[in-house]
Tab-separated table of C-alpha atoms and ligand atoms in Angstrom:
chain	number	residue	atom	x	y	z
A	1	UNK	CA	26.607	-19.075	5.659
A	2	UNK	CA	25.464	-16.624	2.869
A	3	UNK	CA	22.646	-15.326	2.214
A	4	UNK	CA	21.366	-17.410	-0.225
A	5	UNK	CA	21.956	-20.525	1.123
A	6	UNK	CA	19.318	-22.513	1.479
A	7	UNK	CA	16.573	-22.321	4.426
A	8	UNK	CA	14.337	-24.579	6.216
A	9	UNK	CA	11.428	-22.987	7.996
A	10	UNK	CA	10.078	-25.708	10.806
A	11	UNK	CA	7.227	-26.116	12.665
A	12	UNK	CA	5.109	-23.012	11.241
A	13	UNK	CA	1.498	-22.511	10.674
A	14	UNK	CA	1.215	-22.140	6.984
A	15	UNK	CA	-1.333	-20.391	4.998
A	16	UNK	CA	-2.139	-22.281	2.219
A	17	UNK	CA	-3.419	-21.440	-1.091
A	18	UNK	CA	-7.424	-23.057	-0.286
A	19	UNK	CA	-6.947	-20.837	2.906
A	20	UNK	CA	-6.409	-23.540	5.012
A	21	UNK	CA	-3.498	-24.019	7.426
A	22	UNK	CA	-0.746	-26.771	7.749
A	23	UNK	CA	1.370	-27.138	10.456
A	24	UNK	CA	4.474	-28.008	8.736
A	25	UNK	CA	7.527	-27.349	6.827
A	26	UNK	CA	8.882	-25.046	3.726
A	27	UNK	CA	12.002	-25.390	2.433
A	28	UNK	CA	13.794	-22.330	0.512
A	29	UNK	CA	16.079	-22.358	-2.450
A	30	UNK	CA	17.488	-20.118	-5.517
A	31	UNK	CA	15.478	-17.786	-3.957
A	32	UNK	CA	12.421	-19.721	-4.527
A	33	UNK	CA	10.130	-21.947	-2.314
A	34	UNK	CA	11.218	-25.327	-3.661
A	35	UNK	CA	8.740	-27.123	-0.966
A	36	UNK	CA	5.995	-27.355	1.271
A	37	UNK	CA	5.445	-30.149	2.983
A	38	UNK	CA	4.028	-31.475	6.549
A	39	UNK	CA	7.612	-32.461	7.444
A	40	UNK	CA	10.954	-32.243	5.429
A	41	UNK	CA	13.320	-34.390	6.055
A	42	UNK	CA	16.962	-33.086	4.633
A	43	UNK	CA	20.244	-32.602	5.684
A	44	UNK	CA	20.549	-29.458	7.524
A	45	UNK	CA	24.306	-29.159	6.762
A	46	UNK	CA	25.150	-25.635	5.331
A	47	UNK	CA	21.312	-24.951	5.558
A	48	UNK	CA	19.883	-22.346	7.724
A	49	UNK	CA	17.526	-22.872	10.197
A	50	UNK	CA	14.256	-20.814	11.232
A	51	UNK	CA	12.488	-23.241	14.172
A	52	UNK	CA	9.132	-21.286	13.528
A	53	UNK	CA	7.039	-22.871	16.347
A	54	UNK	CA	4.276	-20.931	17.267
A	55	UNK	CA	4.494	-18.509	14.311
A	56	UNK	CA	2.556	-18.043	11.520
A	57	UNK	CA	4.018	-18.249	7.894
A	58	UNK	CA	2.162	-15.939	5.531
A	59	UNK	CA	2.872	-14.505	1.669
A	60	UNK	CA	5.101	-11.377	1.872
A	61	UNK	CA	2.795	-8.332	1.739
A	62	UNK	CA	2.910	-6.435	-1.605
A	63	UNK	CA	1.627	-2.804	-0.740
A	64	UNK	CA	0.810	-1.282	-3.952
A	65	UNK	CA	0.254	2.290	-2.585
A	66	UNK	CA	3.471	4.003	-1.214
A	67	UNK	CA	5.529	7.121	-1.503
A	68	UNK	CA	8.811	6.558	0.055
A	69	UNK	CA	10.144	10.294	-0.998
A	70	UNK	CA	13.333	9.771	-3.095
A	71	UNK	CA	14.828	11.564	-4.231
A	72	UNK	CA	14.315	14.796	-3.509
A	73	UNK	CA	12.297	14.746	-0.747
A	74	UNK	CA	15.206	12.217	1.354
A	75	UNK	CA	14.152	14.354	4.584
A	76	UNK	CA	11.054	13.384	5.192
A	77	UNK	CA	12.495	9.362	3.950
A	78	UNK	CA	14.583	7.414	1.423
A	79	UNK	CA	14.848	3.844	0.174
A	80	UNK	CA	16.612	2.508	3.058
A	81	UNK	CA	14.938	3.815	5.697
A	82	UNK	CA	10.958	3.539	3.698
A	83	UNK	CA	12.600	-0.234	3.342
A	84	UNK	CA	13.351	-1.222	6.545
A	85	UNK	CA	10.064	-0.297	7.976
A	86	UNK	CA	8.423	-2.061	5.074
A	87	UNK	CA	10.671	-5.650	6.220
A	88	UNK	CA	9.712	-4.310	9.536
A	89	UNK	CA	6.149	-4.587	8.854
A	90	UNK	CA	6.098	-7.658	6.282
A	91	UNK	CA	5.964	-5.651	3.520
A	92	UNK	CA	8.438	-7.710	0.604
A	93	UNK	CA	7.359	-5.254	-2.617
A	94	UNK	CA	5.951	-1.708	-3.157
A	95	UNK	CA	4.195	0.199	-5.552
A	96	UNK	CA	5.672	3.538	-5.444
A	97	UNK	CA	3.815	6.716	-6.682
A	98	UNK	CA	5.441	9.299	-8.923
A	99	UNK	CA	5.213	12.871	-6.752
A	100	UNK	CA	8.770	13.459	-5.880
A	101	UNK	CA	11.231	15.513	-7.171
A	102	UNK	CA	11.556	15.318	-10.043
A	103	UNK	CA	7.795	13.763	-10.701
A	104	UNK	CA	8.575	10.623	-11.968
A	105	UNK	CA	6.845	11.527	-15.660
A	106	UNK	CA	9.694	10.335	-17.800
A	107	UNK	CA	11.614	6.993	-18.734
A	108	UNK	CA	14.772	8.941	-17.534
A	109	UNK	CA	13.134	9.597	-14.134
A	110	UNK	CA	12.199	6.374	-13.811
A	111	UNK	CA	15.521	4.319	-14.776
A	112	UNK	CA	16.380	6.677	-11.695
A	113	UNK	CA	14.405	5.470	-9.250
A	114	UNK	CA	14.910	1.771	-10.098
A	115	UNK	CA	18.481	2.593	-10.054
A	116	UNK	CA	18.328	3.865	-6.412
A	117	UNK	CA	16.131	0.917	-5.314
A	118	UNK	CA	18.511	-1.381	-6.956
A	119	UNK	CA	21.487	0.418	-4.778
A	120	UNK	CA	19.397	0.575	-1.362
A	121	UNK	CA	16.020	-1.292	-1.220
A	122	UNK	CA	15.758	-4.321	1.084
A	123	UNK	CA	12.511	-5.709	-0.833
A	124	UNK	CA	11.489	-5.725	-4.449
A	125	UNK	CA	10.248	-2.804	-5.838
A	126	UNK	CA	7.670	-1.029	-9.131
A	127	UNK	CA	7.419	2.432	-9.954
A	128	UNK	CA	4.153	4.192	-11.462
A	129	UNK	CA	4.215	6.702	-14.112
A	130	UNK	CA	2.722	9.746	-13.326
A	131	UNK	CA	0.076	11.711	-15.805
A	132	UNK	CA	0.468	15.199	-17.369
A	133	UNK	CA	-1.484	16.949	-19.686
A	134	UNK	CA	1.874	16.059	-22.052
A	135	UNK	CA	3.565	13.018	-21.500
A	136	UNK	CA	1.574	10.904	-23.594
A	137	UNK	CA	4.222	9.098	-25.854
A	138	UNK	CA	5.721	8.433	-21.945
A	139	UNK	CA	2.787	7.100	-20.302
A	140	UNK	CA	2.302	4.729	-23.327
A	141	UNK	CA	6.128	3.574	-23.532
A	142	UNK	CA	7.738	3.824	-20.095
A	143	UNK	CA	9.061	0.204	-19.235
A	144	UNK	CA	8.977	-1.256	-16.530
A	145	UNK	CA	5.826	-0.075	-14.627
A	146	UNK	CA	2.975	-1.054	-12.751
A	147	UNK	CA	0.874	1.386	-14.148
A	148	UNK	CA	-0.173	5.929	-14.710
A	149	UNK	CA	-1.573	7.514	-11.632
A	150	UNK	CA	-3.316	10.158	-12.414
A	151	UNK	CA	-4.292	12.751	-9.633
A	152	UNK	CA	-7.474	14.010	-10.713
A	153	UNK	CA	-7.581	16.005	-7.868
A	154	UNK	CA	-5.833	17.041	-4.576
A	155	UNK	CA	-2.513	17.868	-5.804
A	156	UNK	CA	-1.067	20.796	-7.421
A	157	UNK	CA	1.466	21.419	-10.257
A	158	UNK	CA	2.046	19.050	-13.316
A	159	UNK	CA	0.278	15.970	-11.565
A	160	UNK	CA	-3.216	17.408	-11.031
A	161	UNK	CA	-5.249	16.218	-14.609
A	162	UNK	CA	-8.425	17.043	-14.204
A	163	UNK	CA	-9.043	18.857	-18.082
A	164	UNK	CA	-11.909	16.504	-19.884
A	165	UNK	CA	-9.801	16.203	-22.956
A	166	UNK	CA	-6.643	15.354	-21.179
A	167	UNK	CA	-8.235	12.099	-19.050
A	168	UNK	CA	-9.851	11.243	-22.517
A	169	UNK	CA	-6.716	11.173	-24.407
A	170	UNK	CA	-5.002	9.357	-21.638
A	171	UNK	CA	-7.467	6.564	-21.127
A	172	UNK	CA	-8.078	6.268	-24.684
A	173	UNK	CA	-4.472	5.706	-25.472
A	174	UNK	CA	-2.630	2.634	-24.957
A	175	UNK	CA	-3.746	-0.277	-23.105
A	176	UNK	CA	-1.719	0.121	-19.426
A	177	UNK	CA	-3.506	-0.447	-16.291
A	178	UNK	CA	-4.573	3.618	-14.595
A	179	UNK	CA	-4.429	4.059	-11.271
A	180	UNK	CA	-6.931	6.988	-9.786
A	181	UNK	CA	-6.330	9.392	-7.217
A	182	UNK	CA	-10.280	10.075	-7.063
A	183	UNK	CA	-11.217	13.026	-5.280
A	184	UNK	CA	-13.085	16.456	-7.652
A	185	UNK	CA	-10.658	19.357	-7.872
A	186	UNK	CA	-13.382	21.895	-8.937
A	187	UNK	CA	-15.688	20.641	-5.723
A	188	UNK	CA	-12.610	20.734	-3.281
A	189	UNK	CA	-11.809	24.575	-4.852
A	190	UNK	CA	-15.052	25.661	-4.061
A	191	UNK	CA	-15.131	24.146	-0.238
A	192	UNK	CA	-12.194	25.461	0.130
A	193	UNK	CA	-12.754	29.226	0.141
A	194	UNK	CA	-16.395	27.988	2.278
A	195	UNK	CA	-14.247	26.965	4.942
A	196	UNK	CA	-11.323	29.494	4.310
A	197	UNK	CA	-9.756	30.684	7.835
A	198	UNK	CA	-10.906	27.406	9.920
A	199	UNK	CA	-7.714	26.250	11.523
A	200	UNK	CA	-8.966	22.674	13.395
A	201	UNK	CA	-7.462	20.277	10.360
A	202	UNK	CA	-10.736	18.488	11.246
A	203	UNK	CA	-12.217	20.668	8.888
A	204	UNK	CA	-10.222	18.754	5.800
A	205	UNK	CA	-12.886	15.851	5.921
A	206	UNK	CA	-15.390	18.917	5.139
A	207	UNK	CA	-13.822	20.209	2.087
A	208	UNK	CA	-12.497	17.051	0.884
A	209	UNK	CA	-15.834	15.567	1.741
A	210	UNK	CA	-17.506	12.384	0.625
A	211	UNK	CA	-19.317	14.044	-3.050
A	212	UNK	CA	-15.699	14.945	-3.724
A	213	UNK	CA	-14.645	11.190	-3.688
A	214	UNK	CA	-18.140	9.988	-4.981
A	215	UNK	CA	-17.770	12.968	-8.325
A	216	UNK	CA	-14.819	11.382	-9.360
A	217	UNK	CA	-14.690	8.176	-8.532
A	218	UNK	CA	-18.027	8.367	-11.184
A	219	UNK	CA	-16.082	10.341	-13.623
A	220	UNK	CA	-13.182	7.681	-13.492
A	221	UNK	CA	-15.732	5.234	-13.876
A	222	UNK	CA	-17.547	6.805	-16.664
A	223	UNK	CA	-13.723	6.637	-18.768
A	224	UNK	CA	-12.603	3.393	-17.735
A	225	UNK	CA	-16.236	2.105	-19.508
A	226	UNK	CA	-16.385	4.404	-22.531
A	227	UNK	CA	-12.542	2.942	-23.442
A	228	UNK	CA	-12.626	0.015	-21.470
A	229	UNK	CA	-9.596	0.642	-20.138
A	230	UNK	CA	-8.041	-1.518	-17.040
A	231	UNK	CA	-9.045	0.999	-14.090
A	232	UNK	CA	-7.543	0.943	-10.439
A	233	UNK	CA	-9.531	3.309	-7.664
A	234	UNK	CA	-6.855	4.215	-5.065
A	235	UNK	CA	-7.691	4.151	-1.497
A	236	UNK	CA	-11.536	4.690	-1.405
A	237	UNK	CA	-12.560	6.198	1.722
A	238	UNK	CA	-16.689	6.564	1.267
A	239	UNK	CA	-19.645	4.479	1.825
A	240	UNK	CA	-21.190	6.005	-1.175
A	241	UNK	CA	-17.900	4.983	-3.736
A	242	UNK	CA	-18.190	1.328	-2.304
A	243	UNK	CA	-22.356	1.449	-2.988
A	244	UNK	CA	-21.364	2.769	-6.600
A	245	UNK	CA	-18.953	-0.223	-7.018
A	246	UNK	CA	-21.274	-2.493	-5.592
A	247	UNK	CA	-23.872	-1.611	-8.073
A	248	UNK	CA	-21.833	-1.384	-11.092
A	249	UNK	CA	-18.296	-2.546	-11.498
A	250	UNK	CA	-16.993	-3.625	-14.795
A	251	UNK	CA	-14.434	-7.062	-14.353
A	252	UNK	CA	-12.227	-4.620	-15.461
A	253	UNK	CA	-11.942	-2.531	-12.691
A	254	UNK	CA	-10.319	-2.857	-9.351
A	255	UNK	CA	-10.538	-0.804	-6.010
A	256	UNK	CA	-8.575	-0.626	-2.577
A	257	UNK	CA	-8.542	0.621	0.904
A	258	UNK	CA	-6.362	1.750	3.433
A	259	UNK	CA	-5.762	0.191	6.831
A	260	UNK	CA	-6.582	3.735	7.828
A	261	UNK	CA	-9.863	4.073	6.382
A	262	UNK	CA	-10.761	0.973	7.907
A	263	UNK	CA	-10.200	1.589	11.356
A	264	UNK	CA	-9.471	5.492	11.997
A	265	UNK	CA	-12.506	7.999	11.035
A	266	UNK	CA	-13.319	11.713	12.057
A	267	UNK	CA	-13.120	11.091	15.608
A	268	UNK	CA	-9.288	10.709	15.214
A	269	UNK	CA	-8.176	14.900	14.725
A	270	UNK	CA	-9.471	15.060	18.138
A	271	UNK	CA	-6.634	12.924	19.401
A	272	UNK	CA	-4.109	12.804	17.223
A	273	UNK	CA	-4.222	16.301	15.325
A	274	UNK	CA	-2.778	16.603	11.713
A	275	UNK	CA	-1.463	13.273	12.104
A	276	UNK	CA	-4.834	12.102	11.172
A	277	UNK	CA	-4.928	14.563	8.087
A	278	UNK	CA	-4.657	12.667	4.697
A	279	UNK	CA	-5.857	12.671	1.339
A	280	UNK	CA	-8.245	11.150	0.659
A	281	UNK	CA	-9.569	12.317	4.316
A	282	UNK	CA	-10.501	10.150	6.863
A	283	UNK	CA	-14.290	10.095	6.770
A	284	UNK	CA	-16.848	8.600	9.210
A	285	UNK	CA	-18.060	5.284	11.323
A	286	UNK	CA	-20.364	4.989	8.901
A	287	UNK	CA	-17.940	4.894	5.828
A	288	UNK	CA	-15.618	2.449	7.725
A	289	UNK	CA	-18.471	-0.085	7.995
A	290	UNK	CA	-19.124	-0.094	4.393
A	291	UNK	CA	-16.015	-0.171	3.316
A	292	UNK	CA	-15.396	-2.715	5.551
A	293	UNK	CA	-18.361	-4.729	4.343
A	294	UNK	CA	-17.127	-3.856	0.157
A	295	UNK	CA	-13.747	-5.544	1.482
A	296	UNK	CA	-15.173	-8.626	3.123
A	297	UNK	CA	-17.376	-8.891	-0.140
A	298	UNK	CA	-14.872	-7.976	-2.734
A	299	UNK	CA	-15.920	-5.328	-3.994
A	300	UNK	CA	-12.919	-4.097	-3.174
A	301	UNK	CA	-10.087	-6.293	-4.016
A	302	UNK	CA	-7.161	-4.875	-1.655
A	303	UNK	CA	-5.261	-2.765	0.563
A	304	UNK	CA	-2.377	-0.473	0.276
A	305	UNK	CA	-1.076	1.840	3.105
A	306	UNK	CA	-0.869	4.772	0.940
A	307	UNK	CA	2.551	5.256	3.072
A	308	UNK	CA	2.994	9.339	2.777
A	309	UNK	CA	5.052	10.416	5.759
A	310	UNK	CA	5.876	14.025	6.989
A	311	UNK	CA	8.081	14.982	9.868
A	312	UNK	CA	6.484	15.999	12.960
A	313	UNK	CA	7.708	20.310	12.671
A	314	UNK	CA	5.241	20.042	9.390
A	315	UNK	CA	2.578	18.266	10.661
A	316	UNK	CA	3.301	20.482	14.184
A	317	UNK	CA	2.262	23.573	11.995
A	318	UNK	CA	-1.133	25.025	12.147
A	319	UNK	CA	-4.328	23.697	9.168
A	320	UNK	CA	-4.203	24.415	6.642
A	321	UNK	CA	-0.144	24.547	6.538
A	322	UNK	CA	-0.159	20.832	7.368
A	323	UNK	CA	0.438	18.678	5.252
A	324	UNK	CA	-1.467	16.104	4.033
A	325	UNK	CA	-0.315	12.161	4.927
A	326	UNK	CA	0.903	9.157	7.052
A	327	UNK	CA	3.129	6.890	7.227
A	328	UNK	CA	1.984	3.121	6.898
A	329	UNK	CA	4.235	0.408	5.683
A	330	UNK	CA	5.128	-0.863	9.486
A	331	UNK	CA	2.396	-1.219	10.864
A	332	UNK	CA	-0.341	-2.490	7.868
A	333	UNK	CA	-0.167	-6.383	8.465
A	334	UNK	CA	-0.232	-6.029	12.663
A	335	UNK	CA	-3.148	-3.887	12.128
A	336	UNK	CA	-5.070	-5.461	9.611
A	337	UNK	CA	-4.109	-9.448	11.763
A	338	UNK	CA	-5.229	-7.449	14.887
A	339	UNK	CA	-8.681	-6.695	13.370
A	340	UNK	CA	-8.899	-10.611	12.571
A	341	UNK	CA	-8.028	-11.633	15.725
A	342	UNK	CA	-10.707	-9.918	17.220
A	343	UNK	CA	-12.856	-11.349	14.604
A	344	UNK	CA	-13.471	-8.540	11.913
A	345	UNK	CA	-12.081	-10.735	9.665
A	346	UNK	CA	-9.941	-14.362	9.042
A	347	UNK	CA	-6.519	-14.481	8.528
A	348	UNK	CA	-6.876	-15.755	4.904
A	349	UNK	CA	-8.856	-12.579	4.015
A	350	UNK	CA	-5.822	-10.477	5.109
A	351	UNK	CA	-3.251	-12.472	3.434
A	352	UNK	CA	-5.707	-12.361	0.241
A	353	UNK	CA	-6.221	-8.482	0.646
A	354	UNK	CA	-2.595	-7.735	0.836
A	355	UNK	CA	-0.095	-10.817	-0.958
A	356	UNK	CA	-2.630	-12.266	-3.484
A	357	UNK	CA	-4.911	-9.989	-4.713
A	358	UNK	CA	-2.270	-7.125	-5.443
A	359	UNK	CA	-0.032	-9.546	-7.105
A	360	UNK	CA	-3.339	-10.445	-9.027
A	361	UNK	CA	-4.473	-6.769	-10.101
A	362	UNK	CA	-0.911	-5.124	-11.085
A	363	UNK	CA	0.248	-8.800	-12.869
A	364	UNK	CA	2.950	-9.441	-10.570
A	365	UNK	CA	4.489	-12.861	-11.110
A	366	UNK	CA	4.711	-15.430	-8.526
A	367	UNK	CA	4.053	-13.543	-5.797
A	368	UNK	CA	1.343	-13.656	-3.342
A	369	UNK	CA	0.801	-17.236	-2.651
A	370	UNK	CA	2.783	-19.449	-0.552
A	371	UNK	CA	3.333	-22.538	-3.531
A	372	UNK	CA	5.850	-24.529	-4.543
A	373	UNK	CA	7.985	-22.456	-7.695
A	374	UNK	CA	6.895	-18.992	-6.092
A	375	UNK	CA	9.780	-16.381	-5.252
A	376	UNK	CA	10.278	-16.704	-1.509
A	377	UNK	CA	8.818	-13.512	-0.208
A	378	UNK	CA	7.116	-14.400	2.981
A	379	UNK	CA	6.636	-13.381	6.637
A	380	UNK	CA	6.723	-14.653	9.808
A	381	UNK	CA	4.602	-13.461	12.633
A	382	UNK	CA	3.399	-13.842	16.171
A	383	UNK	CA	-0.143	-14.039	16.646
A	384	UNK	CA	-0.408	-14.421	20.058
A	385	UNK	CA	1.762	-11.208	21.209
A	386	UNK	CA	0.186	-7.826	21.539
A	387	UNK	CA	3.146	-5.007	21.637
A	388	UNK	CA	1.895	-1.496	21.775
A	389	UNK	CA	3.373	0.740	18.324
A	390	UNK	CA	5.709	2.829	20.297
A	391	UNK	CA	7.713	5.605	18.211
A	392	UNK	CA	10.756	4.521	19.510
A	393	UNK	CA	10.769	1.419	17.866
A	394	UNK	CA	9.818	2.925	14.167
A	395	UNK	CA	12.146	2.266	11.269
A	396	UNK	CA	10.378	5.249	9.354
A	397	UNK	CA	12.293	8.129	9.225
A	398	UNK	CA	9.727	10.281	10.522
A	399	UNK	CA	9.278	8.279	13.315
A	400	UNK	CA	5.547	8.627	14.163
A	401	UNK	CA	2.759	6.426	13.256
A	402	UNK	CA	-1.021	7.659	13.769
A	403	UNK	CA	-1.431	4.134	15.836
A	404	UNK	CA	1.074	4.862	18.511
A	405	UNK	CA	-0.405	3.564	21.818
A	406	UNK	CA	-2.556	0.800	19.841
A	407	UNK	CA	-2.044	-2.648	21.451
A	408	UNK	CA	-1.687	-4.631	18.410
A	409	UNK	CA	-0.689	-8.474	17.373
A	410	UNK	CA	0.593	-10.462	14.013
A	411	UNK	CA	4.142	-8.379	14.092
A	412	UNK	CA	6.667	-9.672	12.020
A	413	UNK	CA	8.921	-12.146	13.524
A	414	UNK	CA	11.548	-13.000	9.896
A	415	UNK	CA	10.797	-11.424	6.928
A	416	UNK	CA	12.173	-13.137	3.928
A	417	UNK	CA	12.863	-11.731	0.298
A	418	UNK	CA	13.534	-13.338	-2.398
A	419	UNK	CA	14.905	-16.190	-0.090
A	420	UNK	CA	16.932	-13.814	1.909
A	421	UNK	CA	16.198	-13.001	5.874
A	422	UNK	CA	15.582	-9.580	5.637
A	423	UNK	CA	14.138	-8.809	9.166
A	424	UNK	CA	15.615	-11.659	11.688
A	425	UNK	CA	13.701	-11.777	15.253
A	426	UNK	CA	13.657	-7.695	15.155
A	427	UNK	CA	17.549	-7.181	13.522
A	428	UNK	CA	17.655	-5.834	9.874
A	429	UNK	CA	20.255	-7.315	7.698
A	430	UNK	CA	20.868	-4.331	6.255
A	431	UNK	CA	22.815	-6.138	3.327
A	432	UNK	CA	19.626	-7.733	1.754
A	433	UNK	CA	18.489	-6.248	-1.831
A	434	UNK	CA	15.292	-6.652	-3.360
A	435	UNK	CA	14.415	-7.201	-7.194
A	436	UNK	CA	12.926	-4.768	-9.761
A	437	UNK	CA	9.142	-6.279	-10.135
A	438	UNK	CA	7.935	-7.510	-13.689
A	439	UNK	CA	4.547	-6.674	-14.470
A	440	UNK	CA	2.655	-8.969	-16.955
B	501	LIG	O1	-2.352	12.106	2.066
B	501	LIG	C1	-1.718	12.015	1.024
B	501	LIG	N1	-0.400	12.271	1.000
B	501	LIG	N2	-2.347	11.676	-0.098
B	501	LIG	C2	-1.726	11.752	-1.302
B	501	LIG	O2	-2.365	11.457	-2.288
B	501	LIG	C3	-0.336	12.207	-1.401
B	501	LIG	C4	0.363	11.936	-0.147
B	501	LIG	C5	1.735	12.572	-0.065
B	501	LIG	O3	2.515	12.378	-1.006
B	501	LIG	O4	2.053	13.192	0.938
């Protein structure tokens, strides 16, 4: 049977569109879903098969936050391995961010990326264009893209634009949405020779603290209105940046959070080290609970893992030589379905944080929704099984995740792309390809 031949996925709980859930049928074809139904009677000749009793059939998670390291960076991760963790994890499309080598700041660096992803990515796949001070003509042509991250702080070399002039000319040229690494260069400079010498990499959360988020989160803000340009904020981690949304968010604007600043906070370098260190830093309890209460209120409209992994001899060294990051991709959707199974949340919410609202915000094309004429990028998971996150069992190829020993539910059973089984009861098929994304 090929790949593409049709399937029939029986018995499942779906998540519909109106949130609600029917036990029933969905029948896959061309790649598409071609139908949803309470039962669907066909001839199963030359059709495969997924009895999906007991499992729950959500949207394919689009996680529009990720770097996956290639090239140049292929020992920390590449394609194939960033990929399999994603089918591992439900993840069926990424949004990958432009700080590898070389910085993806040009067309030709680009058409270079989407050329490896073509050769080696299980699930589909966008780039973003990064921001200098002079690729201007590039930011404004470079085709296909989900969008210009700018680092306005937090990063060093040809990425970090933090120059008044330089964010004016970018957000008053051209039309394409800008993403926001939000976090005051000038403020984190200046806590950063305060703290000079402390070597507990709790201390990050200090220099990178809260006004460094809240400075430029305001500063983005204050550009996306003046132009009214189509603003993303990248993983907010503070109370106060949710507040200022809260108060004052143009319908123009859209913000998300990670899984990590959701559920992890300070208390986290005390067991886990440098694995917990990340920009933006984890913050506190407090900060979690507001976000969390922004999310449940949409005031912020989804969640990306910000997937940034490091082998464990960097993170091993001492603060401030560590660097910054986690991995995420694998363990998102168990994470985020754990927290609604213990009733943080529904299951709807999740699926709308991470299929339907990203597909929403970057334009993405019939994605995100389980509906008839949608691309078949969906997920299968359990529930009702808590496994632990054990390292062993990580496709990433740095093969830690800051959740191992977490007891966690809602892992991916199948993962389908584009109609293809991608992850099949916990075996990759390796051979599965995902599609460039079109952005609208
Ligand atoms: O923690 C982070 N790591 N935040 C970023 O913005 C970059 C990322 C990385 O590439 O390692």
């Amino acid at each position: 049977m090929s790949e593409l031949s049709p399937i029939l996925i029986r018995h499942a709980r779906i998540l519909m569109p109106d949130d609600s859930f029917l036990l029933g049928d969905v029948y896959l074809e061309n790649g598409r879903i071609a139908l949803v139904a309470s039962e669907i009677s066909i001839d199963t000749a030359g059709i495969r098969v997924i009895n999906a009793t007991g499992l729950t059939l959500l949207p394919g998670v689009i996680d529009p936050q990720v770097h996956f390291r290639e090239p140049g960076l292929e020992y920390k991760e590449d394609f194939f391995t960033a990929t399999c963790a994603c089918a591992k994890g439900g993840v069926t499309s990424f949004l990958e961010m432009p700080n590898t080598t070389p910085l993806t700041t040009t067309q030709a660096a680009l058409d270079d990326k989407l050329q490896r992803a073509a050769n080696k990515s299980l699930v589909n796949y966008g780039f973003f264009i990064g921001a200098t001070t002079e690729n201007l003509p590039d930011l404004r042509e470079a085709n296909p893209t989900c969008g210009i991250k700018i680092f306005m702080g937090s990063m060093k070399g040809p990425l970090l634009v933090d120059d008044e002039a330089a964010l004016n000319a970018i957000f008053s040229q051209g039309d394409r949405l800008i993403a926001v690494h939000a976090e005051d260069r000038t403020r984190i400079e200046e806590r950063c020779q305060q703290f000079a010498g402390v070597r507990d990499p709790a201390v990050h959360t200090q220099i990178q603290d809260n006004e460094a988020a809240l400075i430029a989160t305001k500063r983005a803000l204050r550009l996306s209105k003046q132009y009214r340009r189509r603003l993303h904020i990248l993983h907010m981690s503070t109370g106060e940046e949710a507040e200022l949304l809260r108060q004052d968010k143009p319908e123009w604007v859209t913000a998300e959070v990670t899984p990590q600043h959701l559920v992890l906070n300070t208390s986290a370098y005390a067991k886990i080290g440098a694995k917990a260190q990340m920009n933006p830093p984890l913050k506190s309890e407090r900060d979690n609970e507001i976000l969390w209460q922004a999310l449940r209120d949409g005031v912020i409209d989804f969640i990306a893992t910000d997937h940034a992994p490091h082998t464990l001899e960097e993170k091993s060294r001492q603060y401030p030589d560590t660097p910054s990051g986690m991995p995420g991709v694998e363990t998102s959707l168990p994470v985020m379905l754990t927290q609604a199974m213990q009733g943080r949340c529904t299951v709807a919410q999740v699926s709308r944080w991470m299929s339907a609202n990203p597909a929403k915000g970057y334009g993405i094309p019939n994605k995100g929704k389980i509906v008839k004429g949608y691309d078949a990028d969906l997920v299968l998971v359990d529930l009702n099984d808590y496994q632990p996150v054990l390292a062993e069992n990580l496709a990433t190829k740095c093969a830690w995740s800051p959740f191992e020993g977490w007891e966690l539910t809602g892992w991916p059973q199948y993962t389908i792309v584009g109609g293809q089984v991608a992850l099949d009861r916990g075996v990759f098929n390796t051979s599965v390809r995902g599609k460039a994304l079109t952005f609208v």
